[in-house]
Amino acid sequence: MKRLPLITPHPPRLSTLTEALARIEDSAIYSNNGPVLRAFEADATRRLFGGQGACLAVANATLGLMISLRDAVSDGPAGRFALMPAMTFAATAQAAWWAGLTPLVCDVDASDWSAAPEEEERLLERHGAQIAAIVPYATFGYGIDLDRYRWLSKRFGVAVVVDAAASLGTTDASGVGFGAGAPFPIVFSMHATKPFATQEGGLIHCADVDRIERLRAMANFGFTAPRTATLPGLNAKMPEAMALVAQARLDEFARVSRHRDQLAEAYRDAIAGRYVMQPHRAGRQALGFFPLLLPSERTHERDAIIARLDEQGIGAGKYFSPHLGEQPWVRGIAQIEPTPVADMVGSRLLSLPLSDSMTVEDVARVVDTLDRVVAVEPRSAYRAMPPVAKTMIIGGGPAGTALLTAASRHGLLPDLARGLVLVERDGAIGGGQLGRYAITSDSTAQTFLSAIEGNPDPAIAALADHPAALAVARHRASLGVPLAEVGPLLRAIGDRLHASITAHGGTVMTGMESLSARRKDGRWHVRLRDTATHRDTEHVAENLVIATGGHQPLDRLVTQQVAGTSLIELAGDRLLQSDSVLARGGFEMVADLLSGKRAPRVAVIGGSTSALTTVALLLRERPALPFGAGGITLLHRRPLRPFYHSVEAAHAEGFIDFGPEDICPISGFVYRLAGFRLEARELVLRMLGVDGRAPEPRLALHRVTGDHDEAARDILKNADLVIAALGYRPRALLLEDAEGRPLALAAHAGAPMVDNACRVTDASGAPVPGLFGIGLAAGFVPHGKLGGEASFVGQANGLWLWQNDVGMMIVDQLLAGRARVAA
């Protein structure tokens, strides 16, 4: 059987170039921008880039990136960051670091896997002049929008250097090479594994001929005159012999590119509807291999799939996994933003062979073998989905999957899965947005691990030895777990839940956005949109569970009053929401905003966990902000209460500020629901001076007494920064009656979304038939056998509750409803 390696280098053979090599030897010119190299550069400019601008051949693409970045920031703003996407090779970050910049790694777009535009623009707005350069990566040779980067460069005054390592051979619809006429450097690789294969080498193209000549000097020790360095430089020159190989590749490249494009088209035709791939743009995409995403329920089997393909003579890989933000060295020197999409894409990527020596028949064999190994069903049709689902869960984040975890822990997931449809906007379930936060959890490591330990589903129980579980387990003795480490574990659990659901007759619809749900004929008619194709479809379900999470709406700030005065009026443009501060990079944003203040003053509004966590973040992060005594003021209405496991534990520390109504009758916990836990609890204990603890001198507490609290108004007026931690509200899903009129819900008036049975209630407080809610901002209050103190006012959220009693409350109702129908 013909073996098909993942990478099969096909550079021109030196043994066929002996006459030309002899001419180089006769000339005695081996390097230093000799005639062979110059001829190749001119020919490449003409053939590949329509004669626009100029090209510079260098020893390799990494050196090309290094000198291009160093040149780009030489006369520009004194920024320290190089903004780049997570889905790129380590060389991108290495080159930026060698050029004196700190990589700032952002998330990618779920469709084409290049940098997410909204993330780039958010970071440019946040960091401003601190970003010296953007380094977009044309992922797997994909033709990214360079006009947009022209606009970003002008809009933000930032340099641009494009890492197009894999893109030599990518063209537009007219056949002109990617990057032709770009005003900034486009850096290509000519490594042996690339479509434009030499042995080693790089090519820089730019419309600015003067810049190319400046880069040429930098590649030659910075010499602009004989042996006179006037620029920063190094030795990046391409020797004449390698330029000869590059010229030979150029001579055959049109034929090679047509053949490889035929193979790529064969792949696209063969896998259509069964695997996710990059969208196909007009023109040609240079591909060194063919990348696709495995179904999310097969993510945890990727290594085994690669091994089984290898047994069938087919090489496969997983570029880029780990992605840039997961590389250990990069994590030590870079600032890495939340990358949930890159995490998902990286975990599912599979690279298949595509080489000069392959045939279309070889492609058919590869895909047929992959189908048999993966046993995949067509994605686009979701054929397993019943005409009427028993239950549809909208949202596959931590709350939606916690409901499934609760069922799995009681051995009920197979029953629940029959007729179940789970809808999730992202490409995989489980992780949600937790990984985007720079804080520790308010749940213990054991809470997260309890979903695994002793689970009747052997696939979920086996996660105990998963690297993500071991990373969380290291924090068993800590005050919470860094949320950046929680995300991978929840995604791993999500993958196993996905597999279990589909194995028992359910359907998981990833990449689908829920638009609306109409109650008609005793059922829910739900309109969904495919985020890749933007095609809308309608699906029917008997029951609907909303697990779409919560957010901090801006309109709340407009109506919010503090001490009888509008918050907007008091704080003006100094106002932030806690969610943006707690996100990764939020502390740096605050530091930038306060950078001109010798003794900054910050006011945090709210008495919630997010408020205390915001204060803790500002106090502990490094480099420390120069807060003086009382530099941070926490404004709250209700007393701040610490949680205790028992009355005895509270008394042992001398804490007696509670009564019988503050003790949970089920567990005996003091302030079980109202009390702060873990890191927030420690801060409250200090500020209350419990058991002789010394208060944190940089923090002051101010309890707002009412509409006439002039001191509260003064604190807000005089603060350099005001952070609102006012809680979360449910993410909206448009709910309609049979005539298409919006359903009026209790949540619209600021009341909890659900009642004490997790049923969503209408404006009159009556439960809406067949509609449940779970998760952040649902407003659930534990009661009865769930425990909780009688004095508690507010809502209770937490992964432990969702994975246990709260989740089971919904599961029991859903399965009981089925039993009634069957009877």
Tab-separated table of N, CA, C and O in Angstrom, residues 347-422:
chain	number	residue	atom	x	y	z
A	347	SER	N	-7.740	22.302	19.750
A	347	SER	CA	-7.993	20.962	20.299
A	347	SER	C	-8.604	20.027	19.277
A	347	SER	O	-8.541	18.802	19.426
A	348	ARG	N	-9.196	20.582	18.212
A	348	ARG	CA	-9.898	19.751	17.227
A	348	ARG	C	-9.184	19.664	15.883
A	348	ARG	O	-9.596	18.883	15.021
A	349	LEU	N	-8.128	20.454	15.689
A	349	LEU	CA	-7.456	20.470	14.388
A	349	LEU	C	-6.827	19.120	14.058
A	349	LEU	O	-6.203	18.469	14.891
A	350	LEU	N	-6.989	18.746	12.807
A	350	LEU	CA	-6.319	17.568	12.270
A	350	LEU	C	-5.750	17.952	10.913
A	350	LEU	O	-6.452	18.532	10.082
A	351	SER	N	-4.464	17.652	10.689
A	351	SER	CA	-3.794	17.986	9.431
A	351	SER	C	-3.620	16.714	8.618
A	351	SER	O	-3.096	15.709	9.131
A	352	LEU	N	-4.026	16.761	7.363
A	352	LEU	CA	-3.956	15.609	6.473
A	352	LEU	C	-2.965	15.879	5.346
A	352	LEU	O	-2.733	17.033	4.975
A	353	PRO	N	-2.391	14.838	4.754
A	353	PRO	CA	-1.326	15.035	3.758
A	353	PRO	C	-1.812	15.686	2.468
A	353	PRO	O	-2.918	15.414	1.990
A	354	LEU	N	-0.965	16.549	1.919
A	354	LEU	CA	-1.204	17.185	0.624
A	354	LEU	C	0.176	17.514	0.048
A	354	LEU	O	0.849	18.423	0.540
A	355	SER	N	0.623	16.771	-0.931
A	355	SER	CA	1.983	16.936	-1.441
A	355	SER	C	2.013	16.874	-2.954
A	355	SER	O	1.041	16.456	-3.601
A	356	ASP	N	3.160	17.271	-3.521
A	356	ASP	CA	3.321	17.302	-4.979
A	356	ASP	C	3.126	15.932	-5.601
A	356	ASP	O	2.678	15.817	-6.748
A	357	SER	N	3.458	14.870	-4.875
A	357	SER	CA	3.428	13.528	-5.447
A	357	SER	C	2.099	12.821	-5.264
A	357	SER	O	1.922	11.695	-5.725
A	358	MET	N	1.134	13.441	-4.575
A	358	MET	CA	-0.164	12.809	-4.375
A	358	MET	C	-1.063	12.958	-5.583
A	358	MET	O	-0.851	13.823	-6.449
A	359	THR	N	-2.096	12.112	-5.660
A	359	THR	CA	-3.097	12.170	-6.720
A	359	THR	C	-4.465	12.420	-6.104
A	359	THR	O	-4.655	12.287	-4.878
A	360	VAL	N	-5.431	12.723	-6.951
A	360	VAL	CA	-6.806	12.894	-6.484
A	360	VAL	C	-7.319	11.594	-5.874
A	360	VAL	O	-8.079	11.606	-4.887
A	361	GLU	N	-6.898	10.464	-6.423
A	361	GLU	CA	-7.291	9.172	-5.860
A	361	GLU	C	-6.733	8.986	-4.451
A	361	GLU	O	-7.381	8.383	-3.585
A	362	ASP	N	-5.520	9.500	-4.226
A	362	ASP	CA	-4.952	9.444	-2.880
A	362	ASP	C	-5.806	10.228	-1.890
A	362	ASP	O	-6.002	9.800	-0.744
A	363	VAL	N	-6.294	11.386	-2.334
A	363	VAL	CA	-7.153	12.196	-1.460
A	363	VAL	C	-8.408	11.411	-1.089
A	363	VAL	O	-8.831	11.389	0.081
A	364	ALA	N	-9.015	10.751	-2.069
A	364	ALA	CA	-10.226	9.964	-1.797
A	364	ALA	C	-9.937	8.878	-0.771
A	364	ALA	O	-10.749	8.614	0.136
A	365	ARG	N	-8.784	8.263	-0.882
A	365	ARG	CA	-8.411	7.224	0.083
A	365	ARG	C	-8.242	7.799	1.483
A	365	ARG	O	-8.685	7.206	2.474
A	366	VAL	N	-7.593	8.965	1.580
A	366	VAL	CA	-7.388	9.597	2.885
A	366	VAL	C	-8.728	9.881	3.555
A	366	VAL	O	-8.942	9.541	4.727
A	367	VAL	N	-9.650	10.493	2.818
A	367	VAL	CA	-10.928	10.886	3.413
A	367	VAL	C	-11.768	9.660	3.747
A	367	VAL	O	-12.417	9.596	4.804
A	368	ASP	N	-11.761	8.661	2.865
A	368	ASP	CA	-12.513	7.444	3.148
A	368	ASP	C	-11.988	6.760	4.408
A	368	ASP	O	-12.762	6.306	5.258
A	369	THR	N	-10.658	6.723	4.554
A	369	THR	CA	-10.073	6.120	5.753
A	369	THR	C	-10.415	6.928	6.992
A	369	THR	O	-10.745	6.367	8.049
A	370	LEU	N	-10.355	8.243	6.894
A	370	LEU	CA	-10.701	9.095	8.029
A	370	LEU	C	-12.152	8.863	8.445
A	370	LEU	O	-12.456	8.752	9.645
A	371	ASP	N	-13.052	8.794	7.478
A	371	ASP	CA	-14.463	8.555	7.806
A	371	ASP	C	-14.640	7.256	8.564
A	371	ASP	O	-15.406	7.179	9.536
A	372	ARG	N	-13.937	6.234	8.141
A	372	ARG	CA	-14.072	4.936	8.813
A	372	ARG	C	-13.472	4.979	10.223
A	372	ARG	O	-14.025	4.394	11.155
A	373	VAL	N	-12.359	5.702	10.373
A	373	VAL	CA	-11.720	5.794	11.685
A	373	VAL	C	-12.564	6.611	12.654
A	373	VAL	O	-12.728	6.256	13.828
A	374	VAL	N	-13.111	7.712	12.160
A	374	VAL	CA	-13.884	8.611	13.024
A	374	VAL	C	-15.335	8.158	13.139
A	374	VAL	O	-16.019	8.466	14.118
A	375	ALA	N	-15.832	7.449	12.121
A	375	ALA	CA	-17.245	7.055	12.064
A	375	ALA	C	-18.135	8.268	12.194
A	375	ALA	O	-19.018	8.356	13.049
A	376	VAL	N	-17.894	9.241	11.305
A	376	VAL	CA	-18.561	10.537	11.412
A	376	VAL	C	-19.855	10.562	10.611
A	376	VAL	O	-19.974	9.922	9.575
A	377	GLU	N	-20.833	11.275	11.135
A	377	GLU	CA	-22.090	11.505	10.433
A	377	GLU	C	-22.056	12.875	9.771
A	377	GLU	O	-21.342	13.770	10.225
A	378	PRO	N	-22.821	13.103	8.693
A	378	PRO	CA	-22.863	14.421	8.069
A	378	PRO	C	-23.274	15.486	9.077
A	378	PRO	O	-24.255	15.334	9.781
A	379	ARG	N	-22.501	16.570	9.147
A	379	ARG	CA	-22.768	17.620	10.129
A	379	ARG	C	-23.967	18.463	9.747
A	379	ARG	O	-24.807	18.783	10.565
A	380	SER	N	-24.021	18.865	8.478
A	380	SER	CA	-24.975	19.901	8.095
A	380	SER	C	-26.418	19.465	8.282
A	380	SER	O	-27.295	20.270	8.544
A	381	ALA	N	-26.697	18.166	8.156
A	381	ALA	CA	-28.074	17.712	8.237
A	381	ALA	C	-28.514	17.413	9.668
A	381	ALA	O	-29.701	17.395	9.958
A	382	TYR	N	-27.562	17.133	10.582
A	382	TYR	CA	-27.886	16.708	11.939
A	382	TYR	C	-28.976	15.627	11.885
A	382	TYR	O	-30.050	15.732	12.459
A	383	ARG	N	-28.659	14.546	11.123
A	383	ARG	CA	-29.675	13.561	10.792
A	383	ARG	C	-30.269	12.861	12.005
A	383	ARG	O	-31.359	12.321	11.943
A	384	ALA	N	-29.518	12.823	13.122
A	384	ALA	CA	-30.027	12.112	14.284
A	384	ALA	C	-31.101	12.894	15.032
A	384	ALA	O	-31.742	12.369	15.923
A	385	MET	N	-31.304	14.144	14.643
A	385	MET	CA	-32.231	14.982	15.394
A	385	MET	C	-33.676	14.593	15.093
A	385	MET	O	-34.081	14.503	13.932
A	386	PRO	N	-34.493	14.371	16.142
A	386	PRO	CA	-35.891	13.989	15.917
A	386	PRO	C	-36.711	15.176	15.426
A	386	PRO	O	-36.334	16.329	15.627
A	387	PRO	N	-37.860	14.911	14.757
A	387	PRO	CA	-38.724	16.017	14.299
A	387	PRO	C	-39.159	16.918	15.447
A	387	PRO	O	-39.251	18.128	15.295
A	388	VAL	N	-39.466	16.297	16.602
A	388	VAL	CA	-39.817	17.065	17.798
A	388	VAL	C	-38.911	16.582	18.933
A	388	VAL	O	-38.974	15.415	19.336
A	389	ALA	N	-38.047	17.468	19.430
A	389	ALA	CA	-37.145	17.104	20.522
A	389	ALA	C	-37.914	17.054	21.830
A	389	ALA	O	-38.861	17.823	22.046
A	390	LYS	N	-37.510	16.142	22.682
A	390	LYS	CA	-38.097	16.124	24.021
A	390	LYS	C	-37.675	17.364	24.799
A	390	LYS	O	-38.488	18.014	25.453
A	391	THR	N	-36.371	17.656	24.724
A	391	THR	CA	-35.817	18.804	25.442
A	391	THR	C	-34.763	19.466	24.581
A	391	THR	O	-33.944	18.775	23.964
A	392	MET	N	-34.764	20.784	24.545
A	392	MET	CA	-33.693	21.543	23.897
A	392	MET	C	-33.049	22.442	24.953
A	392	MET	O	-33.736	23.191	25.644
A	393	ILE	N	-31.735	22.317	25.094
A	393	ILE	CA	-30.973	23.176	25.997
A	393	ILE	C	-30.277	24.229	25.160
A	393	ILE	O	-29.515	23.895	24.248
A	394	ILE	N	-30.541	25.489	25.444
A	394	ILE	CA	-29.913	26.600	24.726
A	394	ILE	C	-28.725	27.072	25.550
A	394	ILE	O	-28.870	27.713	26.583
A	395	GLY	N	-27.520	26.721	25.127
A	395	GLY	CA	-26.306	27.112	25.826
A	395	GLY	C	-25.558	25.908	26.357
A	395	GLY	O	-26.093	25.156	27.192
A	396	GLY	N	-24.345	25.710	25.867
A	396	GLY	CA	-23.525	24.580	26.285
A	396	GLY	C	-22.328	24.997	27.105
A	396	GLY	O	-21.297	24.325	27.088
A	397	GLY	N	-22.444	26.114	27.826
A	397	GLY	CA	-21.363	26.571	28.692
A	397	GLY	C	-21.387	25.852	30.030
A	397	GLY	O	-21.981	24.774	30.179
A	398	PRO	N	-20.765	26.434	31.064
A	398	PRO	CA	-20.689	25.764	32.363
A	398	PRO	C	-22.046	25.407	32.961
A	398	PRO	O	-22.183	24.347	33.579
A	399	ALA	N	-23.070	26.250	32.797
A	399	ALA	CA	-24.376	25.948	33.388
A	399	ALA	C	-25.091	24.852	32.610
A	399	ALA	O	-25.631	23.901	33.192
A	400	GLY	N	-25.123	24.973	31.282
A	400	GLY	CA	-25.802	23.968	30.467
A	400	GLY	C	-25.193	22.594	30.614
A	400	GLY	O	-25.897	21.581	30.716
A	401	THR	N	-23.868	22.514	30.643
A	401	THR	CA	-23.223	21.212	30.802
A	401	THR	C	-23.264	20.736	32.255
A	401	THR	O	-23.210	19.530	32.508
A	402	ALA	N	-23.377	21.661	33.222
A	402	ALA	CA	-23.529	21.240	34.620
A	402	ALA	C	-24.830	20.476	34.805
A	402	ALA	O	-24.895	19.507	35.578
A	403	LEU	N	-25.876	20.885	34.118
A	403	LEU	CA	-27.142	20.157	34.138
A	403	LEU	C	-26.932	18.717	33.656
A	403	LEU	O	-27.437	17.756	34.244
A	404	LEU	N	-26.147	18.557	32.576
A	404	LEU	CA	-25.852	17.227	32.047
A	404	LEU	C	-24.959	16.441	33.007
A	404	LEU	O	-25.112	15.226	33.163
A	405	THR	N	-24.014	17.137	33.640
A	405	THR	CA	-23.150	16.480	34.620
A	405	THR	C	-23.976	15.941	35.780
A	405	THR	O	-23.738	14.828	36.271
A	406	ALA	N	-24.948	16.739	36.228
A	406	ALA	CA	-25.824	16.280	37.307
A	406	ALA	C	-26.520	14.981	36.902
A	406	ALA	O	-26.589	14.020	37.694
A	407	ALA	N	-27.026	14.939	35.677
A	407	ALA	CA	-27.688	13.721	35.196
A	407	ALA	C	-26.714	12.552	35.131
A	407	ALA	O	-27.042	11.426	35.513
A	408	SER	N	-25.495	12.833	34.653
A	408	SER	CA	-24.512	11.745	34.517
A	408	SER	C	-24.117	11.187	35.879
A	408	SER	O	-23.899	9.984	36.025
A	409	ARG	N	-24.016	12.026	36.882
A	409	ARG	CA	-23.600	11.571	38.215
A	409	ARG	C	-24.659	10.668	38.847
A	409	ARG	O	-24.356	9.897	39.764
A	410	HIS	N	-25.902	10.776	38.381
A	410	HIS	CA	-26.973	9.924	38.908
A	410	HIS	C	-27.332	8.818	37.919
A	410	HIS	O	-28.369	8.152	38.078
A	411	GLY	N	-26.493	8.634	36.884
A	411	GLY	CA	-26.744	7.576	35.914
A	411	GLY	C	-27.938	7.831	35.013
A	411	GLY	O	-28.461	6.903	34.385
A	412	LEU	N	-28.385	9.086	34.915
A	412	LEU	CA	-29.594	9.413	34.158
A	412	LEU	C	-29.323	10.060	32.807
A	412	LEU	O	-30.262	10.364	32.078
A	413	LEU	N	-28.036	10.280	32.466
A	413	LEU	CA	-27.759	10.949	31.199
A	413	LEU	C	-28.257	10.142	29.996
A	413	LEU	O	-28.797	10.733	29.053
A	414	PRO	N	-28.124	8.806	29.969
A	414	PRO	CA	-28.682	8.069	28.823
A	414	PRO	C	-30.177	8.306	28.635
A	414	PRO	O	-30.655	8.460	27.498
A	415	ASP	N	-30.927	8.369	29.745
A	415	ASP	CA	-32.371	8.632	29.637
A	415	ASP	C	-32.633	10.048	29.147
A	415	ASP	O	-33.480	10.274	28.275
A	416	LEU	N	-31.896	11.016	29.703
A	416	LEU	CA	-32.095	12.406	29.311
A	416	LEU	C	-31.677	12.628	27.866
A	416	LEU	O	-32.282	13.440	27.146
A	417	ALA	N	-30.634	11.916	27.405
A	417	ALA	CA	-30.091	12.141	26.061
A	417	ALA	C	-31.070	11.760	24.968
A	417	ALA	O	-31.043	12.351	23.882
A	418	ARG	N	-31.930	10.785	25.222
A	418	ARG	CA	-32.879	10.380	24.192
A	418	ARG	C	-33.865	11.505	23.918
A	418	ARG	O	-34.640	11.906	24.774
A	419	GLY	N	-33.800	12.041	22.727
A	419	GLY	CA	-34.659	13.164	22.366
A	419	GLY	C	-34.132	14.516	22.805
A	419	GLY	O	-34.835	15.523	22.744
A	420	LEU	N	-32.871	14.563	23.256
A	420	LEU	CA	-32.261	15.819	23.710
A	420	LEU	C	-31.524	16.506	22.565
A	420	LEU	O	-30.852	15.851	21.767
A	421	VAL	N	-31.645	17.820	22.499
A	421	VAL	CA	-30.860	18.639	21.569
A	421	VAL	C	-30.177	19.730	22.379
A	421	VAL	O	-30.832	20.454	23.127
A	422	LEU	N	-28.866	19.820	22.268
A	422	LEU	CA	-28.088	20.867	22.943
A	422	LEU	C	-27.562	21.815	21.881
A	422	LEU	O	-26.908	21.384	20.919
